[in-house]
């Protein structure tokens, strides 16, 4: 297996994230950029930071028209090798989101932990955040609070009613002050992996360069995706409805024996 090195695995465990040596080639990235451009024009009423279900091309509960090419990418053996190094051999794909911040008015993503919003028990997910464009400080790259995952705790979040936010919930000030932020600067084709408990966010994009990224969400086969645990809602700032969310077992087996891999595939 050509997964993470021992050093990268240790970094992921200690810091809650890692930027692997592995990256995608320019041809793959260029095709992905075309796919994302098409998705943006197919979803004219949805902010490009809110393209959930980017991997689902048919009608779905969240009303985003995704693309089969994204699903294909989520199955990329090289990416799965990285994920296997931190999640183990049983890998379930449960979500993909394009976060595209247009030049000039790209939205801020407030500091948050994803675990608040996801119906997964035990709570576990590795997100692969893949840079579709170069993602740097200037255009609002992903930012993390290294080590904030270590207590495996979901800190309190409050409603953030500032305008122009991708998410209307933010982790409380106390945690924002406790940890020191790190910017994850990536060239297109590079990726970072982060843990479900890691506090992360990103600044607005007021630059002249677009910043698009694809977040691919994988959980281990030892976790259960409980679709009825979280009611459909738009409380976080955009519509979230897990009731018909499909799952794909990409490697190994469903150790819970209870995940439903038929829902949402009809
Ligand atoms: O793309 C961003 O700036 C934020 C991504 C994010 O919040 C996530 O992957 O959960």
mmCIF file of C-alpha atoms and ligand atoms in Angstrom:
data_model
loop_
_atom_site.group_PDB
_atom_site.id
_atom_site.type_symbol
_atom_site.label_atom_id
_atom_site.label_comp_id
_atom_site.label_asym_id
_atom_site.label_seq_id
_atom_site.Cartn_x
_atom_site.Cartn_y
_atom_site.Cartn_z
ATOM 1 C CA UNK A 1 0.000 0.000 0.000
ATOM 2 C CA UNK A 2 1.333 3.443 -0.939
ATOM 3 C CA UNK A 3 -0.328 5.356 1.870
ATOM 4 C CA UNK A 4 0.987 7.918 4.324
ATOM 5 C CA UNK A 5 4.490 7.535 5.712
ATOM 6 C CA UNK A 6 4.901 6.767 9.410
ATOM 7 C CA UNK A 7 5.867 10.397 9.991
ATOM 8 C CA UNK A 8 2.720 11.632 8.199
ATOM 9 C CA UNK A 9 0.535 9.294 10.260
ATOM 10 C CA UNK A 10 2.104 10.615 13.470
ATOM 11 C CA UNK A 11 1.561 14.181 12.296
ATOM 12 C CA UNK A 12 -2.121 13.420 11.621
ATOM 13 C CA UNK A 13 -2.511 11.874 15.068
ATOM 14 C CA UNK A 14 -0.749 14.720 16.887
ATOM 15 C CA UNK A 15 -1.920 17.729 14.891
ATOM 16 C CA UNK A 16 -5.279 16.447 13.593
ATOM 17 C CA UNK A 17 -4.282 17.052 9.990
ATOM 18 C CA UNK A 18 -1.546 16.297 7.501
ATOM 19 C CA UNK A 19 -0.478 17.347 4.018
ATOM 20 C CA UNK A 20 0.666 14.116 2.360
ATOM 21 C CA UNK A 21 3.494 13.804 -0.090
ATOM 22 C CA UNK A 22 0.937 12.290 -2.502
ATOM 23 C CA UNK A 23 -0.778 14.635 -4.963
ATOM 24 C CA UNK A 24 -2.793 14.439 -8.198
ATOM 25 C CA UNK A 25 -1.316 15.185 -11.612
ATOM 26 C CA UNK A 26 -2.119 18.223 -13.732
ATOM 27 C CA UNK A 27 -4.312 16.294 -16.175
ATOM 28 C CA UNK A 28 -6.598 14.980 -13.436
ATOM 29 C CA UNK A 29 -6.802 18.437 -11.882
ATOM 30 C CA UNK A 30 -7.578 20.092 -15.178
ATOM 31 C CA UNK A 31 -10.483 17.649 -15.797
ATOM 32 C CA UNK A 32 -11.693 18.226 -12.255
ATOM 33 C CA UNK A 33 -11.651 21.981 -12.813
ATOM 34 C CA UNK A 34 -13.821 21.516 -15.934
ATOM 35 C CA UNK A 35 -16.241 19.382 -13.893
ATOM 36 C CA UNK A 36 -16.471 22.016 -11.172
ATOM 37 C CA UNK A 37 -16.998 24.792 -13.711
ATOM 38 C CA UNK A 38 -19.856 22.760 -15.225
ATOM 39 C CA UNK A 39 -21.340 22.117 -11.775
ATOM 40 C CA UNK A 40 -21.293 25.807 -10.959
ATOM 41 C CA UNK A 41 -23.153 26.653 -14.166
ATOM 42 C CA UNK A 42 -25.636 23.779 -13.582
ATOM 43 C CA UNK A 43 -26.495 25.189 -10.132
ATOM 44 C CA UNK A 44 -26.975 28.905 -10.804
ATOM 45 C CA UNK A 45 -29.110 29.489 -7.682
ATOM 46 C CA UNK A 46 -26.668 27.940 -5.234
ATOM 47 C CA UNK A 47 -23.611 29.691 -3.853
ATOM 48 C CA UNK A 48 -20.487 27.876 -5.114
ATOM 49 C CA UNK A 49 -19.320 27.438 -1.499
ATOM 50 C CA UNK A 50 -22.459 25.359 -0.846
ATOM 51 C CA UNK A 51 -22.182 22.613 -3.453
ATOM 52 C CA UNK A 52 -22.960 19.660 -1.156
ATOM 53 C CA UNK A 53 -23.589 16.266 -2.798
ATOM 54 C CA UNK A 54 -21.053 17.194 -5.458
ATOM 55 C CA UNK A 55 -20.707 13.453 -6.171
ATOM 56 C CA UNK A 56 -24.424 12.823 -6.807
ATOM 57 C CA UNK A 57 -25.624 13.579 -10.328
ATOM 58 C CA UNK A 58 -29.262 12.567 -9.883
ATOM 59 C CA UNK A 59 -31.986 14.438 -8.003
ATOM 60 C CA UNK A 60 -31.241 14.514 -4.274
ATOM 61 C CA UNK A 61 -32.688 15.927 -1.069
ATOM 62 C CA UNK A 62 -30.341 18.912 -1.008
ATOM 63 C CA UNK A 63 -31.176 19.993 -4.548
ATOM 64 C CA UNK A 64 -27.606 20.257 -5.832
ATOM 65 C CA UNK A 65 -26.792 18.737 -9.197
ATOM 66 C CA UNK A 66 -23.480 16.987 -8.730
ATOM 67 C CA UNK A 67 -21.312 15.053 -11.180
ATOM 68 C CA UNK A 68 -20.322 11.396 -11.654
ATOM 69 C CA UNK A 69 -16.726 12.475 -12.198
ATOM 70 C CA UNK A 70 -16.539 13.573 -8.547
ATOM 71 C CA UNK A 71 -17.726 10.148 -7.396
ATOM 72 C CA UNK A 72 -15.087 8.580 -9.602
ATOM 73 C CA UNK A 73 -12.442 10.806 -8.056
ATOM 74 C CA UNK A 74 -13.571 9.865 -4.531
ATOM 75 C CA UNK A 75 -12.756 6.250 -5.493
ATOM 76 C CA UNK A 76 -9.201 7.144 -6.617
ATOM 77 C CA UNK A 77 -6.943 4.348 -5.257
ATOM 78 C CA UNK A 78 -4.151 6.819 -4.450
ATOM 79 C CA UNK A 79 -6.506 8.927 -2.308
ATOM 80 C CA UNK A 80 -7.979 5.843 -0.649
ATOM 81 C CA UNK A 81 -4.477 4.641 0.253
ATOM 82 C CA UNK A 82 -3.916 7.892 2.183
ATOM 83 C CA UNK A 83 -7.246 7.540 3.956
ATOM 84 C CA UNK A 84 -6.654 3.888 4.797
ATOM 85 C CA UNK A 85 -3.519 4.916 6.703
ATOM 86 C CA UNK A 86 -5.632 6.842 9.214
ATOM 87 C CA UNK A 87 -9.064 5.159 9.123
ATOM 88 C CA UNK A 88 -8.021 1.555 8.619
ATOM 89 C CA UNK A 89 -9.065 -0.917 5.902
ATOM 90 C CA UNK A 90 -12.861 -0.381 6.021
ATOM 91 C CA UNK A 91 -13.737 2.836 4.197
ATOM 92 C CA UNK A 92 -17.204 4.273 3.587
ATOM 93 C CA UNK A 93 -17.773 7.343 1.426
ATOM 94 C CA UNK A 94 -20.671 9.424 2.736
ATOM 95 C CA UNK A 95 -20.240 12.979 1.403
ATOM 96 C CA UNK A 96 -18.510 15.390 -0.969
ATOM 97 C CA UNK A 97 -18.702 19.172 -1.045
ATOM 98 C CA UNK A 98 -17.205 21.703 -3.411
ATOM 99 C CA UNK A 99 -16.183 24.864 -1.561
ATOM 100 C CA UNK A 100 -15.529 27.329 -4.338
ATOM 101 C CA UNK A 101 -14.788 30.893 -3.284
ATOM 102 C CA UNK A 102 -15.091 33.191 -6.272
ATOM 103 C CA UNK A 103 -12.510 35.932 -6.710
ATOM 104 C CA UNK A 104 -13.539 39.147 -5.015
ATOM 105 C CA UNK A 105 -16.457 37.879 -2.910
ATOM 106 C CA UNK A 106 -15.590 34.400 -1.604
ATOM 107 C CA UNK A 107 -17.307 33.699 1.699
ATOM 108 C CA UNK A 108 -15.623 33.167 5.062
ATOM 109 C CA UNK A 109 -16.006 29.791 6.754
ATOM 110 C CA UNK A 110 -16.124 30.490 10.525
ATOM 111 C CA UNK A 111 -14.053 28.369 12.919
ATOM 112 C CA UNK A 112 -15.993 25.159 13.524
ATOM 113 C CA UNK A 113 -15.868 21.425 14.121
ATOM 114 C CA UNK A 114 -17.736 19.320 11.571
ATOM 115 C CA UNK A 115 -18.846 16.749 14.121
ATOM 116 C CA UNK A 116 -21.712 19.015 15.252
ATOM 117 C CA UNK A 117 -23.556 18.463 12.014
ATOM 118 C CA UNK A 118 -23.021 14.826 11.170
ATOM 119 C CA UNK A 119 -25.134 11.767 12.112
ATOM 120 C CA UNK A 120 -22.217 9.369 12.543
ATOM 121 C CA UNK A 121 -21.743 7.247 15.678
ATOM 122 C CA UNK A 122 -19.131 6.670 16.922
ATOM 123 C CA UNK A 123 -18.238 10.055 15.454
ATOM 124 C CA UNK A 124 -15.374 9.524 13.031
ATOM 125 C CA UNK A 125 -14.494 10.951 9.629
ATOM 126 C CA UNK A 126 -11.410 11.788 7.686
ATOM 127 C CA UNK A 127 -11.943 14.664 5.260
ATOM 128 C CA UNK A 128 -9.688 14.875 2.240
ATOM 129 C CA UNK A 129 -9.565 18.539 1.178
ATOM 130 C CA UNK A 130 -8.285 18.618 -2.375
ATOM 131 C CA UNK A 131 -7.093 21.870 -3.929
ATOM 132 C CA UNK A 132 -8.684 22.414 -7.348
ATOM 133 C CA UNK A 133 -7.063 25.844 -7.666
ATOM 134 C CA UNK A 134 -3.914 26.962 -5.873
ATOM 135 C CA UNK A 135 -5.117 27.668 -2.352
ATOM 136 C CA UNK A 136 -3.035 30.235 -0.472
ATOM 137 C CA UNK A 137 -3.456 32.809 2.299
ATOM 138 C CA UNK A 138 -4.329 35.511 -0.209
ATOM 139 C CA UNK A 139 -7.394 33.684 -1.633
ATOM 140 C CA UNK A 140 -8.674 32.225 1.631
ATOM 141 C CA UNK A 141 -6.989 28.833 2.044
ATOM 142 C CA UNK A 142 -8.173 26.286 4.600
ATOM 143 C CA UNK A 143 -6.989 27.108 8.134
ATOM 144 C CA UNK A 144 -6.791 24.743 11.087
ATOM 145 C CA UNK A 145 -6.143 24.807 14.824
ATOM 146 C CA UNK A 146 -3.534 22.067 15.246
ATOM 147 C CA UNK A 147 -4.124 19.808 18.240
ATOM 148 C CA UNK A 148 -7.727 20.938 18.777
ATOM 149 C CA UNK A 149 -8.943 17.406 17.981
ATOM 150 C CA UNK A 150 -6.964 15.785 20.787
ATOM 151 C CA UNK A 151 -9.635 15.808 23.496
ATOM 152 C CA UNK A 152 -12.147 14.216 21.086
ATOM 153 C CA UNK A 153 -14.633 16.787 22.355
ATOM 154 C CA UNK A 154 -17.239 18.806 20.521
ATOM 155 C CA UNK A 155 -16.869 22.321 21.938
ATOM 156 C CA UNK A 156 -19.851 24.648 22.215
ATOM 157 C CA UNK A 157 -20.765 26.567 19.082
ATOM 158 C CA UNK A 158 -22.800 29.776 18.874
ATOM 159 C CA UNK A 159 -24.876 31.356 16.163
ATOM 160 C CA UNK A 160 -22.802 33.777 14.098
ATOM 161 C CA UNK A 161 -25.065 36.244 12.365
ATOM 162 C CA UNK A 162 -22.439 38.186 10.433
ATOM 163 C CA UNK A 163 -23.185 38.470 6.728
ATOM 164 C CA UNK A 164 -21.360 36.579 4.012
ATOM 165 C CA UNK A 165 -20.566 33.398 5.937
ATOM 166 C CA UNK A 166 -20.645 29.885 4.502
ATOM 167 C CA UNK A 167 -21.781 28.566 7.865
ATOM 168 C CA UNK A 168 -23.794 30.416 10.507
ATOM 169 C CA UNK A 169 -22.316 28.511 13.494
ATOM 170 C CA UNK A 170 -18.910 29.148 15.020
ATOM 171 C CA UNK A 171 -16.955 27.550 17.845
ATOM 172 C CA UNK A 172 -16.934 29.659 21.026
ATOM 173 C CA UNK A 173 -14.300 32.389 21.510
ATOM 174 C CA UNK A 174 -12.647 30.468 24.372
ATOM 175 C CA UNK A 175 -11.496 27.716 21.994
ATOM 176 C CA UNK A 176 -10.650 30.228 19.284
ATOM 177 C CA UNK A 177 -8.184 31.803 21.739
ATOM 178 C CA UNK A 178 -6.851 28.567 23.170
ATOM 179 C CA UNK A 179 -5.319 27.281 19.945
ATOM 180 C CA UNK A 180 -3.049 28.870 17.386
ATOM 181 C CA UNK A 181 -4.149 28.897 13.757
ATOM 182 C CA UNK A 182 -2.135 27.388 10.903
ATOM 183 C CA UNK A 183 -2.731 28.120 7.215
ATOM 184 C CA UNK A 184 -2.782 25.165 4.842
ATOM 185 C CA UNK A 185 -1.339 26.465 1.595
ATOM 186 C CA UNK A 186 -1.638 23.988 -1.278
ATOM 187 C CA UNK A 187 -0.915 23.957 -4.991
ATOM 188 C CA UNK A 188 -3.696 22.608 -7.209
ATOM 189 C CA UNK A 189 -3.636 18.798 -6.973
ATOM 190 C CA UNK A 190 -2.267 18.748 -3.424
ATOM 191 C CA UNK A 191 -4.505 17.762 -0.524
ATOM 192 C CA UNK A 192 -4.769 17.801 3.233
ATOM 193 C CA UNK A 193 -6.486 15.249 5.451
ATOM 194 C CA UNK A 194 -8.243 16.348 8.638
ATOM 195 C CA UNK A 195 -9.941 14.718 11.595
ATOM 196 C CA UNK A 196 -13.636 15.221 12.412
ATOM 197 C CA UNK A 197 -12.819 16.916 15.749
ATOM 198 C CA UNK A 198 -10.309 19.406 14.325
ATOM 199 C CA UNK A 199 -11.332 23.087 14.510
ATOM 200 C CA UNK A 200 -10.993 24.615 11.057
ATOM 201 C CA UNK A 201 -12.302 27.431 8.872
ATOM 202 C CA UNK A 202 -11.121 29.898 6.264
ATOM 203 C CA UNK A 203 -11.057 33.615 5.548
ATOM 204 C CA UNK A 204 -12.934 35.505 2.856
ATOM 205 C CA UNK A 205 -11.531 35.620 -0.627
ATOM 206 C CA UNK A 206 -11.164 39.255 -1.603
ATOM 207 C CA UNK A 207 -8.294 38.518 -4.006
ATOM 208 C CA UNK A 208 -8.420 38.402 -7.792
ATOM 209 C CA UNK A 209 -7.936 34.598 -7.814
ATOM 210 C CA UNK A 210 -10.665 31.988 -7.320
ATOM 211 C CA UNK A 211 -10.137 29.375 -4.618
ATOM 212 C CA UNK A 212 -11.920 26.072 -5.224
ATOM 213 C CA UNK A 213 -11.504 22.936 -3.124
ATOM 214 C CA UNK A 214 -13.246 19.582 -2.928
ATOM 215 C CA UNK A 215 -13.915 18.079 0.510
ATOM 216 C CA UNK A 216 -14.356 14.295 0.343
ATOM 217 C CA UNK A 217 -15.727 12.681 3.519
ATOM 218 C CA UNK A 218 -14.906 9.112 4.514
ATOM 219 C CA UNK A 219 -15.873 7.247 7.683
ATOM 220 C CA UNK A 220 -14.548 3.913 8.962
ATOM 221 C CA UNK A 221 -16.694 0.797 8.586
ATOM 222 C CA UNK A 222 -16.890 0.660 12.396
ATOM 223 C CA UNK A 223 -19.171 3.735 12.451
ATOM 224 C CA UNK A 224 -22.899 3.864 11.776
ATOM 225 C CA UNK A 225 -24.482 6.513 9.557
ATOM 226 C CA UNK A 226 -27.763 7.160 11.441
ATOM 227 C CA UNK A 227 -29.837 9.085 8.908
ATOM 228 C CA UNK A 228 -32.603 9.895 11.402
ATOM 229 C CA UNK A 229 -30.284 11.350 14.058
ATOM 230 C CA UNK A 230 -30.293 14.868 12.614
ATOM 231 C CA UNK A 231 -33.508 16.411 11.283
ATOM 232 C CA UNK A 232 -33.427 18.092 7.869
ATOM 233 C CA UNK A 233 -32.665 21.759 8.511
ATOM 234 C CA UNK A 234 -31.087 24.917 7.172
ATOM 235 C CA UNK A 235 -29.997 26.134 10.614
ATOM 236 C CA UNK A 236 -26.323 25.966 9.693
ATOM 237 C CA UNK A 237 -26.809 28.420 6.818
ATOM 238 C CA UNK A 238 -27.714 26.012 3.998
ATOM 239 C CA UNK A 239 -29.978 23.021 3.503
ATOM 240 C CA UNK A 240 -28.825 19.782 5.080
ATOM 241 C CA UNK A 241 -30.914 16.610 4.740
ATOM 242 C CA UNK A 242 -29.327 13.253 5.468
ATOM 243 C CA UNK A 243 -32.545 11.214 5.115
ATOM 244 C CA UNK A 244 -31.736 9.918 1.615
ATOM 245 C CA UNK A 245 -27.970 10.289 1.682
ATOM 246 C CA UNK A 246 -26.328 7.333 -0.131
ATOM 247 C CA UNK A 247 -23.284 5.504 1.221
ATOM 248 C CA UNK A 248 -20.617 3.670 -0.746
ATOM 249 C CA UNK A 249 -18.462 0.942 0.797
ATOM 250 C CA UNK A 250 -15.186 1.583 -1.042
ATOM 251 C CA UNK A 251 -12.854 -0.760 0.807
ATOM 252 C CA UNK A 252 -13.150 -3.596 3.318
ATOM 253 C CA UNK A 253 -16.404 -4.258 5.118
ATOM 254 C CA UNK A 254 -19.152 -2.664 7.167
ATOM 255 C CA UNK A 255 -18.049 -3.764 10.631
ATOM 256 C CA UNK A 256 -21.270 -2.459 12.218
ATOM 257 C CA UNK A 257 -23.358 -4.747 10.008
ATOM 258 C CA UNK A 258 -26.054 -2.051 10.159
ATOM 259 C CA UNK A 259 -25.143 0.618 7.641
ATOM 260 C CA UNK A 260 -27.745 0.810 4.882
ATOM 261 C CA UNK A 261 -26.065 0.920 1.481
ATOM 262 C CA UNK A 262 -29.361 0.853 -0.466
ATOM 263 C CA UNK A 263 -30.877 4.188 0.652
ATOM 264 C CA UNK A 264 -30.506 6.946 -1.930
ATOM 265 C CA UNK A 265 -29.222 4.714 -4.715
ATOM 266 C CA UNK A 266 -32.600 3.975 -6.346
HETATM 267 O O1 LIG B 1 -13.093 25.025 2.146
HETATM 268 C C1 LIG B 1 -13.117 25.647 3.212
HETATM 269 O O2 LIG B 1 -12.638 26.758 3.314
HETATM 270 C C2 LIG B 1 -13.745 25.016 4.429
HETATM 271 C C3 LIG B 1 -13.851 23.526 4.331
HETATM 272 C C4 LIG B 1 -14.575 22.902 5.461
HETATM 273 O O3 LIG B 1 -15.109 23.552 6.336
HETATM 274 C C5 LIG B 1 -14.656 21.446 5.534
HETATM 275 O O4 LIG B 1 -14.030 20.743 4.733
HETATM 276 O O5 LIG B 1 -15.351 20.947 6.415
#
